[in-house]
Every structure is written in structure tokens, then in C-alpha cells.
Tab-separated table of C-alpha atoms and ligand atoms in Angstrom:
chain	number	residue	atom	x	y	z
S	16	UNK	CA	-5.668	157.647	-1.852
S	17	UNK	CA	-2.898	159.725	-3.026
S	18	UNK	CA	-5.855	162.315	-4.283
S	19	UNK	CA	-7.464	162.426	-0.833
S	20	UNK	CA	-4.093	163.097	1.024
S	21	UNK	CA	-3.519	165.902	-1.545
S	22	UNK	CA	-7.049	167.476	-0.437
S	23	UNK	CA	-7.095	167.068	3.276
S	24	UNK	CA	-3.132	167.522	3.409
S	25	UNK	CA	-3.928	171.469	2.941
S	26	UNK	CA	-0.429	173.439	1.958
S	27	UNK	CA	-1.007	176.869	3.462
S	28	UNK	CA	1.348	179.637	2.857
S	29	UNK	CA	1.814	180.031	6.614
S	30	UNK	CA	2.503	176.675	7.367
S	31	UNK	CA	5.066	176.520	3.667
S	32	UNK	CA	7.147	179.311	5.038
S	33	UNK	CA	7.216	178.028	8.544
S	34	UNK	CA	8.173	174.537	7.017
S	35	UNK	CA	10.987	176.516	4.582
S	36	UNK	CA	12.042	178.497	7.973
S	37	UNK	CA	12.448	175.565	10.359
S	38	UNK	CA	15.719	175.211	7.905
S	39	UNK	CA	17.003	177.902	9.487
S	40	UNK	CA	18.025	177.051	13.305
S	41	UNK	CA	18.659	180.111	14.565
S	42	UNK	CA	14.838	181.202	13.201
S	43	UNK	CA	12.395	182.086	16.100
S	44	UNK	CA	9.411	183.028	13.632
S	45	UNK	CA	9.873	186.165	13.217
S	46	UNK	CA	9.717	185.984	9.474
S	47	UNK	CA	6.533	184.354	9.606
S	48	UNK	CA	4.988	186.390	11.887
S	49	UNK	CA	5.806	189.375	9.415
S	50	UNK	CA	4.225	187.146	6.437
S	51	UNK	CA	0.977	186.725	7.907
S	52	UNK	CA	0.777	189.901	8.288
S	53	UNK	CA	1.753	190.497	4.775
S	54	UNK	CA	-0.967	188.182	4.059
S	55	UNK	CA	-3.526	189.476	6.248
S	56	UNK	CA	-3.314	192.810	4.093
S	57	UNK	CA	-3.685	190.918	0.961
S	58	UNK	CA	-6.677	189.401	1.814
S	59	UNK	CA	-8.111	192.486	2.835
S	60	UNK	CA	-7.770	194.182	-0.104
S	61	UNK	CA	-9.177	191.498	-2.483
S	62	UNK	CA	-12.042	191.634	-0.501
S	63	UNK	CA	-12.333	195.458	-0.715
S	64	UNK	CA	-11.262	195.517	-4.804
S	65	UNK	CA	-13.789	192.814	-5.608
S	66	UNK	CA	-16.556	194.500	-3.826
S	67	UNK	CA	-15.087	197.702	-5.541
S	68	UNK	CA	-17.508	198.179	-8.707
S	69	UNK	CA	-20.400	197.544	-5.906
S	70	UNK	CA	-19.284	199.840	-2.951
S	71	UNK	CA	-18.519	202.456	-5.195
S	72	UNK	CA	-15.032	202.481	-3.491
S	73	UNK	CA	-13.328	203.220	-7.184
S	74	UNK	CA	-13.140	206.548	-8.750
S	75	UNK	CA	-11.948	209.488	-7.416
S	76	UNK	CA	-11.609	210.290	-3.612
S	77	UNK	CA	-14.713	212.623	-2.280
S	78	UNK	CA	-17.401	210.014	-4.117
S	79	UNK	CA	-20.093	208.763	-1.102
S	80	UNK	CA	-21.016	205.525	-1.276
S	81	UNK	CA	-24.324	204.050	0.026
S	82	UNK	CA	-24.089	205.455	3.383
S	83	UNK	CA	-23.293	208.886	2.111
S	84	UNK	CA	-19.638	208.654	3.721
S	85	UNK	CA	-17.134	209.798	2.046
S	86	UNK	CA	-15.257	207.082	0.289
S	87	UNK	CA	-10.961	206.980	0.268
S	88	UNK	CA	-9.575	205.829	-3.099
S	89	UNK	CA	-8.734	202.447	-2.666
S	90	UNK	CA	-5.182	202.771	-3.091
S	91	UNK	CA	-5.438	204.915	-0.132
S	92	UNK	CA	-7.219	202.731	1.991
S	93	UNK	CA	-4.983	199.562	0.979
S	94	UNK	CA	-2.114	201.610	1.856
S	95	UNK	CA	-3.194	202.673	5.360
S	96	UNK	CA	-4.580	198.807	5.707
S	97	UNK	CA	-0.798	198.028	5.157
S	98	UNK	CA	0.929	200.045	7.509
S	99	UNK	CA	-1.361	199.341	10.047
S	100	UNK	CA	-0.953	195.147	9.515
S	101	UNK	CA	2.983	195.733	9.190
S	102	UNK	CA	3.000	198.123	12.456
S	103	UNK	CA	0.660	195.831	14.519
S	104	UNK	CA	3.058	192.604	13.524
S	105	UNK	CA	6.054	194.155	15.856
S	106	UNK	CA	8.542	192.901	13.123
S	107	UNK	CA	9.227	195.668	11.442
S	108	UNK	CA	11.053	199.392	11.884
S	109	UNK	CA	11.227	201.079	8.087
S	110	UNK	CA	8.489	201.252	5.463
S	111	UNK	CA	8.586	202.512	2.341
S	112	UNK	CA	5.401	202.652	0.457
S	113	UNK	CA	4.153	204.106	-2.959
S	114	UNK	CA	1.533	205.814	-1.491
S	115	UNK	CA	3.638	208.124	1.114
S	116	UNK	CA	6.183	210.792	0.265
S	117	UNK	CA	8.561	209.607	3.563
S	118	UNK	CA	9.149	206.654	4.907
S	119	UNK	CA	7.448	205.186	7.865
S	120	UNK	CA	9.778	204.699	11.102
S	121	UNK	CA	7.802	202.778	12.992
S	122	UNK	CA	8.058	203.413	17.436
S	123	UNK	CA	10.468	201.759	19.398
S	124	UNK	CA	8.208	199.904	21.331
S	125	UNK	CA	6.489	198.225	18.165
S	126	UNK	CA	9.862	197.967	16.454
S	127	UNK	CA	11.357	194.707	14.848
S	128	UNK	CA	14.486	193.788	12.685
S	129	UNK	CA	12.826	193.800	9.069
S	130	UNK	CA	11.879	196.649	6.236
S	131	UNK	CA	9.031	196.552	4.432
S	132	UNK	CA	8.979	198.929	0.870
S	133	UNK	CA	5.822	197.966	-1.303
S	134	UNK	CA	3.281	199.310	-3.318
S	135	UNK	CA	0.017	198.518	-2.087
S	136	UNK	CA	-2.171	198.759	-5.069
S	137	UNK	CA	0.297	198.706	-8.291
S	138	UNK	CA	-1.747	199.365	-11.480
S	139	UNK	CA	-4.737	201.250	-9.098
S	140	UNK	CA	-5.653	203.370	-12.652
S	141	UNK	CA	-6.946	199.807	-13.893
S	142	UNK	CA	-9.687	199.596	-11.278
S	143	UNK	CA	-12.102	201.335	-12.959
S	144	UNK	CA	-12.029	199.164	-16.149
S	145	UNK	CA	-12.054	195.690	-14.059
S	146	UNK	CA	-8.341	195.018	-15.543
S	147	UNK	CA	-6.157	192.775	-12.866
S	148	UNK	CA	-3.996	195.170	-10.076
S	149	UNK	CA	-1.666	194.059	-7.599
S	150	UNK	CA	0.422	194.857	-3.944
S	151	UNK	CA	4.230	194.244	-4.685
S	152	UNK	CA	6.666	194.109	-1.625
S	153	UNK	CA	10.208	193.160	-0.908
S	154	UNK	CA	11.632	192.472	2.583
S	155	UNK	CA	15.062	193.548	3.686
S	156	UNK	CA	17.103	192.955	6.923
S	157	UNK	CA	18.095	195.793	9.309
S	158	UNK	CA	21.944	195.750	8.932
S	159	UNK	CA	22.085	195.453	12.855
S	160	UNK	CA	20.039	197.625	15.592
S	161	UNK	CA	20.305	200.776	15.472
S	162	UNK	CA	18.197	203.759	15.307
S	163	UNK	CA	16.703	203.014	11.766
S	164	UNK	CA	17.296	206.079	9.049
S	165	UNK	CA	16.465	205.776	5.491
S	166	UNK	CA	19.971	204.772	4.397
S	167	UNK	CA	19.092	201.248	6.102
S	168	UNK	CA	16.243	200.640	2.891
S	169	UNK	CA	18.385	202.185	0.450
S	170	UNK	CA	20.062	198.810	-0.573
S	171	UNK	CA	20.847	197.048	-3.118
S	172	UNK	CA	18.173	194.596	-4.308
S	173	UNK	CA	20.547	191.734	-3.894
S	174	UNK	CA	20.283	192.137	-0.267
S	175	UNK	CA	16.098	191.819	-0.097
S	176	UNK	CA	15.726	188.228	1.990
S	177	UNK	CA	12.344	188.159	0.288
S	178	UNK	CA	9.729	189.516	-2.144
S	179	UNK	CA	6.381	188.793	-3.758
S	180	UNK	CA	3.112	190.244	-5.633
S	181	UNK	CA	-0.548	189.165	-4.990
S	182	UNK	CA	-2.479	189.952	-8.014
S	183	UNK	CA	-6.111	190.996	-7.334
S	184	UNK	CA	-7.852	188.918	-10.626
S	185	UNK	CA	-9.926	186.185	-11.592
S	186	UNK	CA	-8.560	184.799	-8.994
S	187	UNK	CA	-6.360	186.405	-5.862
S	188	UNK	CA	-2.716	184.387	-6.016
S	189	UNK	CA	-0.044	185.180	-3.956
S	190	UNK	CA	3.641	184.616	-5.610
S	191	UNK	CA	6.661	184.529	-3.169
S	192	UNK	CA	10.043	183.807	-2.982
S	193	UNK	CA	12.038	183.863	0.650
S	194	UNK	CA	15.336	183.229	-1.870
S	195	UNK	CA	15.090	179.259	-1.842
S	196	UNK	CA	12.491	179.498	-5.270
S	197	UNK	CA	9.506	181.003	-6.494
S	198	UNK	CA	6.070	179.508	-5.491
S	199	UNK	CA	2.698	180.279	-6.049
S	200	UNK	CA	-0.327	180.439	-3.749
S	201	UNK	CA	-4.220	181.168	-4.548
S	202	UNK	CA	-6.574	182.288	-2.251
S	203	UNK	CA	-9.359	179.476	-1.518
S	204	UNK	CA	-12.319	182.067	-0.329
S	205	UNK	CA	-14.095	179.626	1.297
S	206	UNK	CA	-11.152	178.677	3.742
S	207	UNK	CA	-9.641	182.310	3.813
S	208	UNK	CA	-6.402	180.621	3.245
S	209	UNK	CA	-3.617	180.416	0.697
S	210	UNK	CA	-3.210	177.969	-0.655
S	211	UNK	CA	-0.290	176.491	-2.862
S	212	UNK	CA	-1.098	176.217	-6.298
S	213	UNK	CA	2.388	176.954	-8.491
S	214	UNK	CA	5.009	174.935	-6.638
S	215	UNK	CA	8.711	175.766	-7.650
S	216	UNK	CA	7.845	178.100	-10.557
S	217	UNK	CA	10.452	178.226	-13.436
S	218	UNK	CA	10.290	180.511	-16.317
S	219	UNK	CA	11.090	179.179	-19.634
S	220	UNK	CA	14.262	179.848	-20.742
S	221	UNK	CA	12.818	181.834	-24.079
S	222	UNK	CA	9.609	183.456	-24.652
S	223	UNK	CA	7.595	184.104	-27.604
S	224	UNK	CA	6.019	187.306	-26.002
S	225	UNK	CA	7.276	190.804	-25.936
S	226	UNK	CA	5.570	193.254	-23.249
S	227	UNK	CA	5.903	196.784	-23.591
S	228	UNK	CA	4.394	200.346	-23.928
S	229	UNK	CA	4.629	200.504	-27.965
S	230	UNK	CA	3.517	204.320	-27.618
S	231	UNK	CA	6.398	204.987	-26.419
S	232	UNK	CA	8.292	203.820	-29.892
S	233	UNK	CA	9.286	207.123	-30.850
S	234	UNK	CA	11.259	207.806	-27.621
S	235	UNK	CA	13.289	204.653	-27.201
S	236	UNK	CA	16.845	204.538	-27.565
S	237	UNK	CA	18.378	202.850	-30.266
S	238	UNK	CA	19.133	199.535	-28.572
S	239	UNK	CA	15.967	199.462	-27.208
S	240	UNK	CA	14.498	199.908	-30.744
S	241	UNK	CA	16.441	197.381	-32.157
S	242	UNK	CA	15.568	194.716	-29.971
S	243	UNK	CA	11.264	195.570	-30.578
S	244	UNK	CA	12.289	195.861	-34.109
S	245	UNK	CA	13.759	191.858	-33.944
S	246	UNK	CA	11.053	190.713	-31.882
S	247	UNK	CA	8.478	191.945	-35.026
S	248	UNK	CA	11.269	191.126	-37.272
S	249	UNK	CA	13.340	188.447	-36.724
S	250	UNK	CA	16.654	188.404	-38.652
S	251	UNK	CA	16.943	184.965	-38.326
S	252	UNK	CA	13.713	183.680	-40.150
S	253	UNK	CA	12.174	182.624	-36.951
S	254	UNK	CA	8.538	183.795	-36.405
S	255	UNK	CA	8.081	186.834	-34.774
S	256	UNK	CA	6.938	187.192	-31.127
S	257	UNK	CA	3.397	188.276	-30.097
S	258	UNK	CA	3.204	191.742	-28.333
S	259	UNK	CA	1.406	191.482	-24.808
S	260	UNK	CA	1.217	194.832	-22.882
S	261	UNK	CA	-1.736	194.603	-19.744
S	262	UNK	CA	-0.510	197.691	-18.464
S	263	UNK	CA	-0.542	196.322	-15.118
S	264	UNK	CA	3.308	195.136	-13.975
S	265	UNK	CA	1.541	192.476	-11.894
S	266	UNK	CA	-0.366	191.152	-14.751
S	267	UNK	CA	1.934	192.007	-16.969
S	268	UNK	CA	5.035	190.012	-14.811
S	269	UNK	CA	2.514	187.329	-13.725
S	270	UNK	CA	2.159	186.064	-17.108
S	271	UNK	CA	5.792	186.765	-18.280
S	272	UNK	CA	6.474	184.201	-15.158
S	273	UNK	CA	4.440	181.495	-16.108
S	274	UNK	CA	4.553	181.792	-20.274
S	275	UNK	CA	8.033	183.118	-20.455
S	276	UNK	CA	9.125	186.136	-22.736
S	277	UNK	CA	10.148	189.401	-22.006
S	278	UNK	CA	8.611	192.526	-19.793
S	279	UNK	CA	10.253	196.320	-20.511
S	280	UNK	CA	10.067	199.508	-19.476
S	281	UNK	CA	12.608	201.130	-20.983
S	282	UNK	CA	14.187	204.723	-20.322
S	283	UNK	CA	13.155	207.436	-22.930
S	284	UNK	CA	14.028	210.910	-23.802
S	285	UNK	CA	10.905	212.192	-21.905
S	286	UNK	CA	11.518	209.999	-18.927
S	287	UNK	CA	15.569	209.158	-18.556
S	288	UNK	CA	15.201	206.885	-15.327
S	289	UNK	CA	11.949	204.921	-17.186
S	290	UNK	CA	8.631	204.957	-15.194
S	291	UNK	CA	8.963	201.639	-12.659
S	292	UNK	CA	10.091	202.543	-8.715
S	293	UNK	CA	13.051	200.384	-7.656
S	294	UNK	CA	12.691	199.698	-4.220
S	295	UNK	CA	9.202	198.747	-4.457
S	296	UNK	CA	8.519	197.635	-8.342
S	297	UNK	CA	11.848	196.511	-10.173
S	298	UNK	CA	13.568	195.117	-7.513
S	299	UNK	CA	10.936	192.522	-5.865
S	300	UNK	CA	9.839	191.891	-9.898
S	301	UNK	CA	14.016	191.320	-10.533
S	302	UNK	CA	14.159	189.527	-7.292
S	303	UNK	CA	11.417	187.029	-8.192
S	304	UNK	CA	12.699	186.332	-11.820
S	305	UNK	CA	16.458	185.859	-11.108
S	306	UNK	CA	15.062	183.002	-8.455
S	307	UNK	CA	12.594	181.659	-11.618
S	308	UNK	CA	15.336	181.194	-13.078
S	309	UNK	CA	15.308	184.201	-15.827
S	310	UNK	CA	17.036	187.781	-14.956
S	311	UNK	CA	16.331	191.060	-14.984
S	312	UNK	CA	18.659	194.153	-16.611
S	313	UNK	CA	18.099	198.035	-15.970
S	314	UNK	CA	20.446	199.108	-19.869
S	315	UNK	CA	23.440	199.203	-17.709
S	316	UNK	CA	23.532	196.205	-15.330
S	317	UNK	CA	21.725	193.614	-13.105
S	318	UNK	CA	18.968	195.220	-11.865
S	319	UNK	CA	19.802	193.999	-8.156
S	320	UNK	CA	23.115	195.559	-8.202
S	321	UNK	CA	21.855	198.848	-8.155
S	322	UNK	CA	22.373	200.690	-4.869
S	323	UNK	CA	19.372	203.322	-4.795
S	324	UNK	CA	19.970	206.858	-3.502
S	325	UNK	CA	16.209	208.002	-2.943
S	326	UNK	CA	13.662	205.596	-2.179
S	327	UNK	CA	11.049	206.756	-4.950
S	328	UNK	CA	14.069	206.474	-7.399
S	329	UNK	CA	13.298	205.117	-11.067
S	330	UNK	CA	14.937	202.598	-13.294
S	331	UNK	CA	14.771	201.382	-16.578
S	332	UNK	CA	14.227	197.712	-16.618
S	333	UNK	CA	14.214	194.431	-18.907
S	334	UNK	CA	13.131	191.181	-17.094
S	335	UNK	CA	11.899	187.820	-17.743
S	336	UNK	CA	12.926	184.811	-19.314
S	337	UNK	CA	17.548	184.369	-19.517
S	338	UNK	CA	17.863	184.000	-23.255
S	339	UNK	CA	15.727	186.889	-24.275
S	340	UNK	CA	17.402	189.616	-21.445
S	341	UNK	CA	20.603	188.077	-22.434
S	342	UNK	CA	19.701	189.474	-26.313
S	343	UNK	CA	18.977	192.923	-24.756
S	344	UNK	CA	22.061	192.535	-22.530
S	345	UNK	CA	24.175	192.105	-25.914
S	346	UNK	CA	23.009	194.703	-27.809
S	347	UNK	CA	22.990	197.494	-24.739
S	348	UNK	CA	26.947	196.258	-24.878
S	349	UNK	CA	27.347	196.319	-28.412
S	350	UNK	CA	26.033	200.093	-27.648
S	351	UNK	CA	28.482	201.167	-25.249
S	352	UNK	CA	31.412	199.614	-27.793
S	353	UNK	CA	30.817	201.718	-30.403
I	593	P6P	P1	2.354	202.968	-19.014
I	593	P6P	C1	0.684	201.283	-13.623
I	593	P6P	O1	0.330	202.641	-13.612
I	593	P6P	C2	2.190	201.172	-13.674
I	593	P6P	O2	2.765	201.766	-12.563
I	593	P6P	C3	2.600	199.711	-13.780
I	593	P6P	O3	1.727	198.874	-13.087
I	593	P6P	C4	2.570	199.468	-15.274
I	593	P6P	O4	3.472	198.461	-15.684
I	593	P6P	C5	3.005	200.816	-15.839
I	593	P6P	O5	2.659	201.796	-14.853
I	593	P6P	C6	2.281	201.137	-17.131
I	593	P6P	O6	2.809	202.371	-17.576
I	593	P6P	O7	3.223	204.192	-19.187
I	593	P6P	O8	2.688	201.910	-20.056
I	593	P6P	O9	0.883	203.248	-18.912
């Protein structure tokens, strides 16, 4: 039966991305060699932040747990549990995570073509209270071989070949895009596999849900306090939308995905740039939406047009579903008009 083919015909994330890369001739696996071990770390650290609250691996770094060692934050250890899956897969040369000051070059004889920027436990101050974190990551293409230097991660998002989150929650799912669509993968425990869940994910073209920091109302600029002000009251006698703020980008994108609406972090006086990292936060987020279908804005233009100059840089950013970024879009431009 159809039913039965669907159970035993298992779609794995490895064998989806070697099926999307056998598209591509000239492929010898490299990609998917990097993936799984992508994937490797993401399993690792849903294991470690579900046994969090029991191995007393939360809180603050110095804590013991059971054994009387001394326990790393977890951030910490997903971070070292990255770089040390992304060295060991021989596919990479540059990474760029949240957790380390410089970027990682990695030894010639270890070195591949791809760079690797992510943030290995987005959200980490959420632990504590159970609320759903995440690892975000993009993947760009050395330009050609050379020694690597930084300049060869600071590019545009545009250029990222792919990009994805796994969100550590009720469930652990795994949402990729390798620039041929979004699709979604959930961790079956009892296989240690991914497996594919959210084919093809599209965002609705308009939302009815807002997502923002409302505490940070009195800083906004004005275009950014119009548009909150018309999402709580509409001009046009629609109903208003409902305000949904996790705190969490993964959760916080993750739902803007699959219900639609509209995520911000917009700049403020206090913080000019906004909060959200671009290599490693607004560009795989931007990435993932434009190829859902929606897009994603920074106040001045497509968010993966920017060219960053530092790899911890910051940018204001507006993404999720196309009509309601295209209302932000207008009123940013009705801004610089006047
Ligand atoms: P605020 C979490 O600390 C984070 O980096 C993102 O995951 C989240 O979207 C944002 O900061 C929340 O920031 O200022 O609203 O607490």
C-alpha cells in the first residue's frame, strides 16, 4: 500500500541531499559529506540540551555536575562539538562562529573548498527556562584555492550555496535549503535519523502575526513605529494582527515559516546596527525565507545584498512572509522621500 511504501521508503536528509546533488554532474559529494557532518553536530547537541535540566549542564560555567567535574556552558561545548565535526569532515577551510572572537582557519592538510559561519546555540539564555534554542549556519563557496583570509566569508548573503536552523524543541527538526527550496526534517530518536517531515515549505504570502521586541517601542524609528502601530491598528478596517515574540530567532523564524507573518529586529537609537549577526543569523534566516518564497529587508535593502565588513557585524532586519516586508519596504521608502 501506498501507506506502507511511505513508512519503509524512509526519506533521510542524507540520502535527500545526495538525491538533490546527483543533479549536479560535476558533484563528487563533497557537499554531503559536509552535511552530515552538519548533522552529526545537531544531533549531538539535542542530546546534550535535552539531558540539560538533568546533567546540570545549564547555568553558568564553573557549576559541577554529578561527578563533581566542572561543567562548560552548553553553548560552549556545542560550539567546540562544531568545530571539531566541521574540521574532522575535511570539507571545509574558514569558520566563523558566534562563540569565537576570530575565525577558525582550519590546516592545510584537513582543508576543503567550503565556509562554515554559524551560531551553535542561538537563543542559549532560554535554556534555563526550557524555551526552544537553535544552531543556525550558512555555507559559502571558497572563491577559488587560495590561502583562505577572512575576506573569503565576508560575502554577500546572496552568494551562501546553502543554509539552515535545527531547533532544539518539542521536537529536534532540521530546516534546510541547498537553494532549490526549503524543506523540513525531524529527528526520529529511535532511528537517529532525519527524517523529512515539511517537504517544499512555502510561507504564506501574508501573515496575521507580528514578532518583535515591543520593549524596545520607545527606541524605534519612525517607520518602524508606524508599521507596529498598523499591525495593532489597521487603517484599513481589517483586524489587527496578533503579536508573537519567543525571543528565540529559531522559534521565533520557525513559526513565522510555517504560519506566515512578519519577524523584526529593528535598529534603535541605543543599538544603530539592531542586535541580529549577519553572517551567521540574518543572512541564513534571509536566505531561507527568500527560497520560502517571502523576503527579508535590513531598512535599506535586501538583506542578501549586503556585503559585510567584519564578521560579527550587525543588521537591522525585517523577514517573513512578501506582502507584509513589502509594507515595511514602502514605508522605509516613503522615509527616505521626504
Ligand atoms: P531581545 C537571543 O539572545 C537572540 O540572539 C535571538 O535568538 C533573539 O531573536 C534575540 O536575541 C532576542 O533579543 O533583545 O528581544 O531579547
Amino acid at each position: 500500500h501506498a501507506a506502507d511504501a511511505h513508512r519503509t521508503d524512509l526519506m533521510t536528509i542524507t540520502r535527500f541531499v545526495l538525491n538533490e546533488q546527483s543533479k549536479y554532474p560535476e558533484s563528487r559529494g563533497d557537499f554531503t559529506i559536509l552535511l552530515s557532518h552538519i548533522v552529526l553536530g545537531c544531533k549531538f547537541v539535542c542530546t546534550a540540551v535535552n539531558k540539560a535540566g538533568l546533567a546540570k549542564l545549564l547555568g553558568l560555567a564553573g557549576e559541577t555536575n554529578v561527578q563533581g567535574e566542572d561543567q562548560k556552558k552548553l553553548d560552549v561545548l556545542s560550539n567546540e562539538v562544531f568545530i571539531k565535526a566541521l574540521i574532522s569532515s575535511g570539507r571545509t577551510c574558514i569558520l566563523v562562529s558566534e562563540e569565537d572572537e576570530e575565525a577558525t582557519f582550519v590546516e592545510p592538510a584537513k582543508r576543503g573548498k567550503y565556509c562554515v559561519v554559524f551560531d551553535p546555540l542561538d537563543g542559549s539564555s532560554n535554556i534555563d527556562c526550557g524555551v526552544s534554542i537553535g544552531t543556525i549556519f550558512g555555507i559559502y563557496m571558497m572563491k577559488d584555492a587560495h590561502e583562505p583570509i577572512v575576506d573569503d566569508v565576508l560575502q554577500p548573503g546572496k552568494n551562501m550555496l546553502a543554509a539552515g536552523y535545527c531547533m532544539y524543541g518539542s521536537s529536534c527538526t532540521l530546516v534546510l535549503s541547498t537553494g532549490n527550496g526549503v524543506n523540513g526534517f525531524t529527528l526520529d530518536p529511535s532511528l537517529g535519523e532525519f527524517i523529512l517531515t515539511h517537504p517544499d515549505i512555502k510561507i504564506p504570502k501574508k501573515g496575521k502575526i507580528y514578532s518583535v521586541n515591543e520593549g524596545n517601542a520607545k527606541n524605534w524609528d519612525g517607520p518602524t513605529s508606524k508599521y507596529v502601530e498598523s499591525c495593532k491598528f489597521p487603517k484599513d478596517g481589517s483586524s489587527p494582527k496578533s503579536l508573537r515574540y519567543i525571543g528565540s530567532m529559531v522559534a521565533d523564524v520557525h513559526r513565522t515559516l510555517l504560519y506566515g507573518g512578519i519577524f523584526l529586529y529593528p535598529a534603535d537609537k541605543k543599538s544603530p546596527n539592531g542586535k541580529l549577526r549577519v553572517l551567521y543569523e540574518v543572512f541564513p534566516m534571509s536566505f531561507l525565507m527568500e527560497q520560502a518564497g517571502g523576503q527579508a529587508f535590513t531598512g535599506k535593502e535586501r538583506a542578501l545584498d549586503l556585503v559585510p565588513k567584519k564578521i560579527h557585524e550587525r543588521s537591522p532586519i525585517f523577514l517573513g512572509s512578501y506582502d507584509d516586508v513589502e509594507e515595511i519596504k514602502r514605508l522605509y521608502s516613503a522615509e527616505e522621500k521626504n
